Every structure is written in structure tokens, then in C-alpha cells.
XYZ file of C-alpha atoms in Angstrom:
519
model
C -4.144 -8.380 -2.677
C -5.686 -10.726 0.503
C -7.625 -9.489 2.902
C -6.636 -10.236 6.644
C -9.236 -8.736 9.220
C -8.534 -7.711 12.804
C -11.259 -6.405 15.428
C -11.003 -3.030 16.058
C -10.810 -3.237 19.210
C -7.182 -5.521 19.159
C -5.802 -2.370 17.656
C -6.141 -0.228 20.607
C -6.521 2.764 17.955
C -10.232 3.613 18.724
C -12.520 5.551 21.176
C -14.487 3.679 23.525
C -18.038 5.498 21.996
C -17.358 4.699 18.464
C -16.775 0.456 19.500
C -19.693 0.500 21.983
C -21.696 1.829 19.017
C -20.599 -0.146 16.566
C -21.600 -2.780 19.362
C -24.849 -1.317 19.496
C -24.711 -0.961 23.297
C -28.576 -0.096 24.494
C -27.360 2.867 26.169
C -26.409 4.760 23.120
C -29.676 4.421 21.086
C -30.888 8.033 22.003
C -27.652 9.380 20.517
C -28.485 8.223 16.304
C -30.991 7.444 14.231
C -30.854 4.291 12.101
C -28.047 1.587 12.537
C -26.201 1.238 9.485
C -26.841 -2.361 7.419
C -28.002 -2.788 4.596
C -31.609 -3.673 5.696
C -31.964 -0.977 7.497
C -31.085 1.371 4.841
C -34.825 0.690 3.623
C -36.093 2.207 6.816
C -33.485 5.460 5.733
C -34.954 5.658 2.608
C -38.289 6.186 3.872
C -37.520 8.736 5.973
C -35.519 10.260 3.369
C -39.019 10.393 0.558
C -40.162 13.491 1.566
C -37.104 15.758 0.122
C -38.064 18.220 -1.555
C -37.654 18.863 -5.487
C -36.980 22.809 -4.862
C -33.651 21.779 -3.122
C -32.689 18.709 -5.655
C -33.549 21.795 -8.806
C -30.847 24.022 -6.605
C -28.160 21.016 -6.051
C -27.842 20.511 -9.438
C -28.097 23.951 -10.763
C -24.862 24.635 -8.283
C -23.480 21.102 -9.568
C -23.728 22.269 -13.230
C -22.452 25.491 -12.807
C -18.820 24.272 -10.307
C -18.515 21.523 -12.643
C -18.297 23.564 -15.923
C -14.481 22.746 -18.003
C -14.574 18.727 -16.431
C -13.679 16.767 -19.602
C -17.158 14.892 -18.791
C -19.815 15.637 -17.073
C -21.633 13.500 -14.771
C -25.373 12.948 -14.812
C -26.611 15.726 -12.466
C -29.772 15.166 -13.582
C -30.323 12.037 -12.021
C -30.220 13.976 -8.782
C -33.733 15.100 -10.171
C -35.511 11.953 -9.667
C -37.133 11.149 -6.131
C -35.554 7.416 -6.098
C -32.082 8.972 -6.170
C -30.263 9.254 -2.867
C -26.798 10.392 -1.813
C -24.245 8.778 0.362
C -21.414 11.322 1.694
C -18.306 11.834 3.482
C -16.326 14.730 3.819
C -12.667 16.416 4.792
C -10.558 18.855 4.503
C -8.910 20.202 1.131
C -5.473 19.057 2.256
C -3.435 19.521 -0.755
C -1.831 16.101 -2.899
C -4.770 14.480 -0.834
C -3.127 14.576 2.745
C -3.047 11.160 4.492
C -4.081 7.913 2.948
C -7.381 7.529 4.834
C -8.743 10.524 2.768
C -8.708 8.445 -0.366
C -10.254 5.294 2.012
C -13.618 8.041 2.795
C -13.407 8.137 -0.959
C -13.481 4.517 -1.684
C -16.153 3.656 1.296
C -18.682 5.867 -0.366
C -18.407 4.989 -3.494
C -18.661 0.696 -2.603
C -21.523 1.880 -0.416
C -23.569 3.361 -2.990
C -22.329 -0.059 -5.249
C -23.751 -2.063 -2.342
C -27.224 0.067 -1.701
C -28.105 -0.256 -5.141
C -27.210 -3.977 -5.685
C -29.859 -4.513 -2.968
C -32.734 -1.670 -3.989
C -32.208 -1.930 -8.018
C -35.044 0.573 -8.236
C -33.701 3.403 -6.215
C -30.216 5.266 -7.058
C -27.138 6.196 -5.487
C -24.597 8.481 -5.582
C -21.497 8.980 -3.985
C -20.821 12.863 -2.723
C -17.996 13.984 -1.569
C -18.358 17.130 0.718
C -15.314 19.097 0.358
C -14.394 21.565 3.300
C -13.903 24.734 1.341
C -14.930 26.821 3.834
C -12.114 25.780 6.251
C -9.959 28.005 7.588
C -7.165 26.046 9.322
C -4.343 26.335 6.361
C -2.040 24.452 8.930
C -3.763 21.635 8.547
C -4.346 21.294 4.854
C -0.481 22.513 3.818
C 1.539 19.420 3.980
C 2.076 15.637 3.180
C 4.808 12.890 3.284
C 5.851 11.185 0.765
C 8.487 8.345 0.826
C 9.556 9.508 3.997
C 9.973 13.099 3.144
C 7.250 16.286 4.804
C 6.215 18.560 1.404
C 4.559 21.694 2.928
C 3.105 24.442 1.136
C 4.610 27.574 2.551
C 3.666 30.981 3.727
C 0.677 33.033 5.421
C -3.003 32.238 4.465
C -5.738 33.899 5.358
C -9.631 32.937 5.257
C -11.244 29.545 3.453
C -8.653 27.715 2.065
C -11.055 26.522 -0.791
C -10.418 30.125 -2.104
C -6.525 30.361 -2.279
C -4.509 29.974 -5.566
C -3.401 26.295 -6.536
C -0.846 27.708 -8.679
C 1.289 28.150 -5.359
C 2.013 24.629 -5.188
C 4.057 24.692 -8.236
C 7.323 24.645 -5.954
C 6.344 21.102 -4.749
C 5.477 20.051 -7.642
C 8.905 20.074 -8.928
C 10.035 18.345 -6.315
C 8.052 15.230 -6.613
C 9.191 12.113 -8.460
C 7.456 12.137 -12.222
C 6.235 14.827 -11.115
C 2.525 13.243 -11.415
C 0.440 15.375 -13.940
C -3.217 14.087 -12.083
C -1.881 17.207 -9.912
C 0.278 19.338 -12.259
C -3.130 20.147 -14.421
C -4.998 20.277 -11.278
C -3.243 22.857 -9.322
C -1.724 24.525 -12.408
C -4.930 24.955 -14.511
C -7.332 25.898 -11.895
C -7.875 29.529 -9.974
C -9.139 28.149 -6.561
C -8.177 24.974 -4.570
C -11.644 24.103 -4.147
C -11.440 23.910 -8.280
C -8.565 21.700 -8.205
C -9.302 18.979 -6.043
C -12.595 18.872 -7.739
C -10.433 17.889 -10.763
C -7.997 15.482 -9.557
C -10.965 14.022 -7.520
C -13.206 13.781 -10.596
C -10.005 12.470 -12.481
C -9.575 9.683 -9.843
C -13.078 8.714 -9.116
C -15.604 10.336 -11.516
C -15.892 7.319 -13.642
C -17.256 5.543 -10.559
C -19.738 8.041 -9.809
C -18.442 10.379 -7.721
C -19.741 13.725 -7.308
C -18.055 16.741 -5.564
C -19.607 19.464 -3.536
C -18.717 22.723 -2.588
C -21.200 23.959 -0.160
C -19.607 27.671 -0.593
C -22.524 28.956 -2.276
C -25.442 31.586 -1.872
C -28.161 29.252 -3.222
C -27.371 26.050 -1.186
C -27.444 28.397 1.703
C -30.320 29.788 1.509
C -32.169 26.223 2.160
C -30.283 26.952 5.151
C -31.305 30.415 6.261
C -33.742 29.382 8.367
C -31.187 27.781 10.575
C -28.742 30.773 10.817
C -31.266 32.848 11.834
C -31.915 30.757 14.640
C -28.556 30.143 15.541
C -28.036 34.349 15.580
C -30.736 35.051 17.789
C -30.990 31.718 20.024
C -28.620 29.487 21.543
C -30.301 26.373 20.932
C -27.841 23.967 19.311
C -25.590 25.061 22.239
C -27.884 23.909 24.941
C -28.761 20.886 22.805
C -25.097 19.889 22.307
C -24.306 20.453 25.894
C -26.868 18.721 27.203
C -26.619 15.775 24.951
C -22.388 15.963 25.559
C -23.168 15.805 29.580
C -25.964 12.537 29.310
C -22.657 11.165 27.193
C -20.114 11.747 29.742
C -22.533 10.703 32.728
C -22.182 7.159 30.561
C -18.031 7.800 31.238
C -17.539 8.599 27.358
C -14.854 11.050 25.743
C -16.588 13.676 23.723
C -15.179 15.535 21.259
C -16.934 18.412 19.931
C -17.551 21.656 22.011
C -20.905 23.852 21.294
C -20.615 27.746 21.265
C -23.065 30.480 21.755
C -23.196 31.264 18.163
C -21.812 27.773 15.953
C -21.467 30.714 12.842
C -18.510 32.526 10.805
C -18.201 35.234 9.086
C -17.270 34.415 5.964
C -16.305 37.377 2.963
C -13.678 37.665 1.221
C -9.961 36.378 3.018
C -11.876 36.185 6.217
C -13.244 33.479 8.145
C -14.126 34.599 11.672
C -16.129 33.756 14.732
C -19.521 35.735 15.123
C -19.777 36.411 19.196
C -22.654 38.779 21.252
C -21.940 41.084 23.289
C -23.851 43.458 24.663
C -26.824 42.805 22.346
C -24.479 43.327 19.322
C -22.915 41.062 16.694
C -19.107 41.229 16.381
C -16.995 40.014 13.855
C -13.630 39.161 15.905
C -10.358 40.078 15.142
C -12.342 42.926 12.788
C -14.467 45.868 13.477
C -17.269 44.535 12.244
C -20.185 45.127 14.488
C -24.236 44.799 13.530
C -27.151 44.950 15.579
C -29.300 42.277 15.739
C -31.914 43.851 12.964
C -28.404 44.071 11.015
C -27.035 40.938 10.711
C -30.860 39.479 10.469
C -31.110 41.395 7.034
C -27.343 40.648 5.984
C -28.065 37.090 6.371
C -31.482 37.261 4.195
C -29.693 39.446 2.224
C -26.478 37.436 1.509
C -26.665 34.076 3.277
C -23.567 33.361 1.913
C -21.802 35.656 4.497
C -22.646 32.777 6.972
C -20.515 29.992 7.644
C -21.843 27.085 10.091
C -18.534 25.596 12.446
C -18.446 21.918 13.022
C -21.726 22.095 15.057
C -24.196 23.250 12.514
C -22.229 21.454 9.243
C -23.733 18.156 9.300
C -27.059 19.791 9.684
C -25.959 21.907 6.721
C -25.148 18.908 4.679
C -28.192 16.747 5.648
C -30.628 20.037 4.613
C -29.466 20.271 0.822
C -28.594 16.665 0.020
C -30.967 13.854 -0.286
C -28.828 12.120 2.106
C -28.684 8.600 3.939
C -25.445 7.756 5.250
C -22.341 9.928 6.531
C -19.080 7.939 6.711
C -16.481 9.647 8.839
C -13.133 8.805 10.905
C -12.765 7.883 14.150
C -13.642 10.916 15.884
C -16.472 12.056 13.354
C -18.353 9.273 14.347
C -18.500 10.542 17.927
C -18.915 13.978 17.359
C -21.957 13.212 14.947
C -23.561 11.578 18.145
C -23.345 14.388 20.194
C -25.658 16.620 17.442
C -28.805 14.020 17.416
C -30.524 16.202 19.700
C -30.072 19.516 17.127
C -31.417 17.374 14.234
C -34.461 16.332 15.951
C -34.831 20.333 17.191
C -35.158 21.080 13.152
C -36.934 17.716 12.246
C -33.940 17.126 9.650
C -33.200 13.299 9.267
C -29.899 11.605 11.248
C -28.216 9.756 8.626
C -26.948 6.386 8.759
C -23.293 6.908 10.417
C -20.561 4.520 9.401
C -17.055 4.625 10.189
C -15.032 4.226 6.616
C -13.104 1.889 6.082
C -9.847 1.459 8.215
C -6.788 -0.275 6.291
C -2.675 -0.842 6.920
C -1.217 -2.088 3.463
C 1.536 -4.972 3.804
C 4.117 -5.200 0.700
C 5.111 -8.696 0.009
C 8.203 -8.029 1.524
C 6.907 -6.974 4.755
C 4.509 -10.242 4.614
C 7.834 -12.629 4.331
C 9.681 -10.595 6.962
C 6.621 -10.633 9.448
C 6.446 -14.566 8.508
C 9.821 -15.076 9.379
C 9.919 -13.829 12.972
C 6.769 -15.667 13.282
C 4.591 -12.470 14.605
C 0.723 -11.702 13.654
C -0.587 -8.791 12.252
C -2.560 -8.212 15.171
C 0.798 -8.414 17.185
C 2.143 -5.568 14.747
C -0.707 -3.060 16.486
C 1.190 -3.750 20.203
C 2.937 -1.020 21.367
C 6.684 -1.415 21.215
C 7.035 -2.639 24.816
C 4.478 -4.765 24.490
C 5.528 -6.095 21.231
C 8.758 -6.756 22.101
C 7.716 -8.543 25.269
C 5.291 -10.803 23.310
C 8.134 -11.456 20.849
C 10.342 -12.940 23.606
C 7.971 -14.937 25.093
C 6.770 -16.706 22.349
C 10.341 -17.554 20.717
C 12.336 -18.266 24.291
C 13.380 -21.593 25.177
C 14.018 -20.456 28.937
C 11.773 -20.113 31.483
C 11.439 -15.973 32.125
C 9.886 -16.007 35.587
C 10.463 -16.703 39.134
C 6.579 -17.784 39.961
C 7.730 -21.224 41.476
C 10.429 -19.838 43.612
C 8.197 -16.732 44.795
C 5.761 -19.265 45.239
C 7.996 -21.223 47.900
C 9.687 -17.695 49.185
C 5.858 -16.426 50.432
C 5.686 -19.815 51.748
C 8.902 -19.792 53.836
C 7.918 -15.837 55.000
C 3.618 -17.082 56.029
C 5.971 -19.450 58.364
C 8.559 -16.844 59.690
C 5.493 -14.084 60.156
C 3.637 -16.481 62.259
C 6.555 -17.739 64.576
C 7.626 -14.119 64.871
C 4.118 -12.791 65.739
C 3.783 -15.325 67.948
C 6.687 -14.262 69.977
C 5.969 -10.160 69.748
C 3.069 -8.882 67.940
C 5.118 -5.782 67.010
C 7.123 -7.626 64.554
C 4.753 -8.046 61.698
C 5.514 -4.531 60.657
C 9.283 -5.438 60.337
C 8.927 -9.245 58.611
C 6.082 -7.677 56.404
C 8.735 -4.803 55.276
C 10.924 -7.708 54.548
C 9.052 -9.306 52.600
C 7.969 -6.227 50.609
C 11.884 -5.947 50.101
C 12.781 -9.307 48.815
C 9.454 -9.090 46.430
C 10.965 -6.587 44.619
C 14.188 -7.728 44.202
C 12.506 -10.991 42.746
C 11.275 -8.553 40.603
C 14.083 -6.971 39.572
C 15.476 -10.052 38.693
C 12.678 -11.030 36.380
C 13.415 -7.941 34.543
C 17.253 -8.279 34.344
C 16.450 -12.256 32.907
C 14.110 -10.749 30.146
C 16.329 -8.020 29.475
C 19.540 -10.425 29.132
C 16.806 -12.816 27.016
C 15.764 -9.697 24.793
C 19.613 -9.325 24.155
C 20.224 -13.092 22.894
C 17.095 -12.087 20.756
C 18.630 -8.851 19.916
C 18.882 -9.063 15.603
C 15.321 -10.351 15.248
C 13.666 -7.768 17.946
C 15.592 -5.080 15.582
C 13.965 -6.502 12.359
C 10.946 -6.444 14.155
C 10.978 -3.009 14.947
C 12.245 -1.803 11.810
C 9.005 -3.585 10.567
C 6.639 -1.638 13.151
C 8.295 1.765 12.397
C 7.635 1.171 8.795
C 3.969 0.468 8.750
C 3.372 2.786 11.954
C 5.429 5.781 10.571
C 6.429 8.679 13.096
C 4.337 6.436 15.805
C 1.081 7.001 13.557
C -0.660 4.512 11.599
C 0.284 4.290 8.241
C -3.081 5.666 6.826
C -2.718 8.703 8.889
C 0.817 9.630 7.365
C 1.594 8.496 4.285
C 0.132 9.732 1.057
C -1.376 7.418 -1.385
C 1.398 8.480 -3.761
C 3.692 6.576 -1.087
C 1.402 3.177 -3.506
C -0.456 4.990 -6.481
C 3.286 5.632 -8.103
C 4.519 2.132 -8.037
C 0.940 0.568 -9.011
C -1.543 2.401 -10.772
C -4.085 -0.009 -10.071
C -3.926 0.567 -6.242
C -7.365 2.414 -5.973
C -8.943 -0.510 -7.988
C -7.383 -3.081 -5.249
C -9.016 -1.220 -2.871
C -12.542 -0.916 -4.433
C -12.093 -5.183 -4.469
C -10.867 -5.184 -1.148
C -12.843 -2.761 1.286
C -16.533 -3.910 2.234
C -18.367 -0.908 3.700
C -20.480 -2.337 6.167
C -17.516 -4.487 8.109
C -16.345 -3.155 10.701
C -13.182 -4.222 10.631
C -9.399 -3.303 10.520
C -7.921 -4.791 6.827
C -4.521 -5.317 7.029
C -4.290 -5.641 2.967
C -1.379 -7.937 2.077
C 0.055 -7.341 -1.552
C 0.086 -10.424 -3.684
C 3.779 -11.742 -5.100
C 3.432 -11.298 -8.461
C 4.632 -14.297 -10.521
């Protein structure tokens, strides 16, 4: 596999904030901590001394306990020592590993930690994966595509999905080719989803270190308690986040992430719900669930377990009970990150390094020759389709596509007609200027109907073409965000370790990974 890097930027696939920070624009300083490279990571690690041995005895008594029946068992203990530091990333639970990028997070983490500790031999680092178990939104977990066909787990589900019953997948299952057994033991042999993508993830990436969280637990939350009790009776991380979301769009950026009153769920049983205030009570919606404020003060001291932070108060979450230096995230995780400085520095918890993971498109050899062939780039390959197909005709016609010489003499000819006829009666520059307006467009027209009947003599190739985009951008997505690693992992079993030569962490960069011919 070769390596062919584009600038993110050329791909037009990326939000203006995430580029101008990679770009370290001045403006954006305020909005993170330490800019991720590798010499800065000492600076990180500083910061990151003082954490405290209480929560590192907690992490990996929970560790211990979720990863009881693994085949082996990682060193948890390691987690002990006051040298040892974790990079993370997290997502969903989407089931057969969702899109391709998940398994990129994966792979970033992992050749960070490689990287951090090639540099600082006397610290240690470890990978984490942060899995969302207490997600809700089974929509977005319940399918994949594979080889051009949508699997989707079917039926109504109700509350974290990290809680519902593998087992259920057992229909898909027997639909897939070889019907791979990395999942069959997974989602056959375990009694909660959270369980089972521990276990294929541990399959796939324990040997490299890889450690899996599930945050879903009383004692990890109570390091947090402090910060729900806040959040129940204040609304600071809302005024934080909107105050740091309106300096962001004052500098004309996007944001993504909206702050409520209280960033909490309830969280028992098959229910995840908001937690709103009215009327100087607590409600549970879409229950009958009401406390006062004395109420859901001891229920939270009480069972902290109960509490579930949104999107707002997660990273916080996350950066409280791990010894933490660097979150990698997508595209729009970087942003939203950005926006929640402000509620770090509020609970002096540490920003993390933030890094985008790696972003790939993988090129068969096949796809490599036909590309070659029509004599088209891989940056080209990002273009939109009307773009693309414009760019294709100009660079492989032999006929001149535009009328800019004869325009050139035509506004000529009409600077000569609108001075004679203004010269005569001052009221006709309205009617030579319409004119002209007139005839502009039908030059125009013309130089549309030349590159259309051009595009025709072109017509086979622009089809191949095409045919090629479609394929690598599949349903007008990229590839990473629609195929399934399967759509690789089946036919070469050695795709993850391409990828851990491939991907460098700390470039920025679009890799359009081109498979090797073998010979």
C-alpha cells in the first residue's frame, strides 16, 4: 500500500473551524488548550502530573471487573503508575462497527500512543477507546453496508443502547458472507452490546494495546458528582457554551453543539431521558418522574449512576476519570470540543490535546489503472461531478471551448456602437446596453452547447469516470463514511496492519491509500 496525500482543504469535505485550527489561526487560541505535536505533548504531560491515584485505583477496579471472560487480559495495572497516560477517542456502539472511519479513530489512537512513547521512553501510553454506551439514538447505531447492500438491525429500542441484547443480531449474521465469527462470538456470546464490542474490539486491537471503556458505571461517576450537582442546580456550562458559541460565530464560524439548561439524562433501566426545571421541580420527560430539588440532590449522591451527562458535559466526563492527553475525533468533534474550553477552565479540568483522526479513501489496484488511464488525479476524484466532468474535458480536448476572443472583439464593436448612439440621443444607452446584455448571453449559451457537444465526443471515458467517483464516493458520501471495513477486512486480513504502516497521527492530511499489485 502507497501513500498519496492531499490537503484537506482540496477536498472540500471540511468545516472552515476545524482547517483554520489546524492552521493555527491567532484568533482561535482562546478556544483549546495545547496544539497537538509531538513537542508539545511534554507541556500536556505536565499539566496532566497532578491526577490523582484515587481515580487511577477506581479506573482499573471498573477495567478489571468489565473485562472479566477476555481470553487475555491487558495490564490494567499499568494504569497505576503516575508516568502512564491515556490517549482516547470515542463513538457510538454502531453494530459490525458502522462506517470505516470508526476503525480509522481506532487506528489513530493506537499509532499515537506508538508515537508519544517513541519520543518520552520513560512515560507510558495507552490507547482508550470510549465507547458510547449510554447513547440512546438506536437509529443511528442499527445499520451498515456492506458490498453495496444496507444490513439494519430491526425493531423498537428503548434507552442506552450499550444495554440491549447482541443476540438480536443473529438474523444478520446469517446473512453475511462467511459469516465472520470475530462477530458471531461477539454478539452471540455476550448479554449486552456494550459487552460485545468490547470483544470484537479487544479481538481486533487488544494485542496493540487497546483498552475499552464503558463509562456506565456508579464508581467512575462518582469522580463526577461534583459536576452533576452543579449542572442540577446552576446553569453554568449553558452560559459558558453560549457565550463561547456566540465569540465563535462573531469570527463567522459554524458551530455545532447546542447547550441546554440542564446538559443531564436520566438514565435507569430502558430509559434515557432529558432532566428539565420547571417550576422549581425536576422532571423526567416523557415519564412522571418529578423530584424537588433536595430530591434529585440526594438521588444523585445516592446513585450517581442515575445521571447521564449529553454531549456537553461528556468530554468533561471523560477528561475527569482518565489520565488523559489527547482526544481524536471527526470532523465535527473537533469543533464542538472548541466550543466547551470555557466549561473546562470553569472546573479547572485539563483541555486535551485535540486531533482530528486520521482521514483515508482506499484505491484498489484496479481503480489506480483506471484513474491512470483517463489521466485524472486523486485530488480531481474529490470535485464534485460537475466540476469533475468539466475539468475532465478541458484537460483532454483538442478544441478550443470558449468564445473569449470573439466576445473580446463583440464588446469592442458594441463600446463603438454605444458611443455613436449616445452621441446622437442620450436615451439610447438603455436600449444598446439591453442589447448587449442579450447577445452576452447567447455567447453564453453557445459556450455551453460547444462543451456539452465536446462532453458527448468524450462521452465513454466521462462514464468510466463517473463510475469511478460513484465507487469510491458511495451514495454521494465518502467512502469512509459508508462502507464497512468488512467491504476490505474479508478480502485481506491484513488490512488493519496496512493501515497501522500507513496512517501518521500528527499529519494532517487526506491519504488516498493506493493498494499495491501484488506480483
Amino acid at each position: 500500500m502507497t501513500v498519496h496525500s492531499v490537503d484537506l482543504r482540496t477536498t472540500g469535505q471540511f468545516p472552515t473551524l476545524l482547517l483554520d485550527y489546524l492552521d493555527q489561526k491567532p484568533s482561535l487560541k482562546e478556544f483549546y488548550g495545547t496544539f497537538p505535536t509531538v513537542e508539545n505533548a511534554k507541556e500536556i504531560i505536565s499539566q496532566r502530573a497532578n491526577f490523582g491515584q484515587e481515580k487511577r485505583q477506581t479506573l482499573v477496579r471498573v477495567l478489571e471487573e468489565q473485562y472479566k471472560g477476555q481470553p487475555y487480559f491487558p495490564n490494567f495495572s499499568i494504569l497505576l503508575d503516575e508516568k502512564t497516560f491515556t490517549v482516547t477517542t470515542g463513538h457510538q456502539l454502531n453494530i459490525f462497527t458502522g462506517p470505516l472511519y470508526v476503525i480509522y479513530k481506532i487506528v489513530t489512537i493506537i499509532k499515537l500512543a506508538r508515537k508519544l512513547k517513541e519520543t518520552y521512553p520513560e512515560y507510558n501510553f495507552v490507547p482508550v477507546y470510549w465507547m458510547a454506551s449510554e447513547d440512546h439514538d438506536f437509529a443511528e447505531i442499527a445499520s451498515f453496508n456492506l458490498f453495496g447492500q444496507t444490513h439494519r438491525w430491526e425493531g423498537e429500542h428503548k434507552g442506552a443502547v450499550g444495554k440491549l441484547n447482541p443476540k438480536e443480531l443473529h438474523s444478520i449474521l446469517k446473512l453475511l458472507p462467511d459469516r465472520p465469527l470475530l462477530f458471531a462470538k461477539a454478539y452471540l456470546e455476550n448479554e449486552t452490546l456494550a459487552d460485545a464490542v468490547r470483544c470484537y474490539m479487544h479481538e481486533l486491537f487488544g494485542k496493540e494495546g487497546l483498552i475499552c471503556i464503558d463509562a456506565d458505571n456508579a464508581d467512575l461517576k462518582r469522580h463526577f458528582l461534583p459536576v452533576i450537582k452543579e449542572e442540577l442546580t446552576t446553569s453554568v456550562s449553558a452560559e459558558i457554551v453560549t457565550a463561547t458559541t456566540s465569540k465563535l460565530s462573531s469570527l463567522g464560524y459554524h458551530t455545532p453543539l447546542h447547550a441546554r439548561e440542564i446538559n443531564l439524562f436520566y438514565l435507569a433501566d430502558n430509559l434515557r431521558e432529558r432532566i428539565i426545571k420547571e417550576d422549581n421541580l425536576y422532571k423526567v420527560i416523557n415519564t412522571d418522574l418529578i423530584f424537588t430539588e433536595e430530591e434529585i440532590i440526594t438521588l444523585a449522591e445516592e446513585h450517581p449512576e442515575y445521571f447521564s451527562p449529553n454531549v456537553v458535559l461528556r468530554p468533561l466526563y471523560e477528561e475527569i476519570i482518565l489520565p488523559n492527553l489527547a482526544y481524536i475525533g471527526g470532523p465535527s468533534e473537533v469543533p464542538y470540543w472548541m466550543q466547551l474550553k470555557g466549561v473546562f477552565d470553569h472546573y479547572k479540568v485539563t483541555f486535551p490535546m485535540l486531533i482530528p483522526r486520521n482521514f483515508a479513501m482506499y484505491i484498489t489496484d484496479q481503480q489506480r489503472q483506471r484513474a491512470e488511464k483517463l489521466k485524472v488525479s486523486f485530488e480531481d476524484l474529490f470535485l464534485d461531478e460537475v466540476s469533475l466532468r468539466k475539468k475532465f474535458v478541458d484537460t483532454h480536448s483538442t478544441n478550443v471551448l470558449d468564445l473569449n476572443a470573439e466576445k473580446k472583439s463583440f464588446y469592442a464593436v458594441f463600446e463603438t456602437i454605444l458611443n455613436k448612439a449616445t452621441a446622437i440621443d442620450r436615451s439610447m444607452e438603455g436600449a444598446v446596453k439591453a442589447e448587449e446584455t442579450r447577445i452576452r448571453h447567447s455567447f453564453e449559451n453557445l459556450e455551453k452547447r460547444l462543451r456539452k457537444a465536446e462532453e458527448r465526443n468524450h462521452e465513454s471515458e466521462i462514464e468510466q469516470l463517473l463510475a469511478l467517483k460513484y465507487k469510491l464516493f458511495p451514495g454521494k458520501s465518502s467512502q469512509e463514511r459508508y462502507d464497512n471495513f468488512l467491504n476490505f477486512y474479508l478480502n485481506d486480513p491484513a488490512f488493519i496492519s496496512r493501515l497501522m504502516d500507513a496512517f501518521d497521527p500528527l499529519d494532517f492530511r487526506y491519504n488516498v491509500l493506493v493498494e499495491e499489485q501484488n506480483i
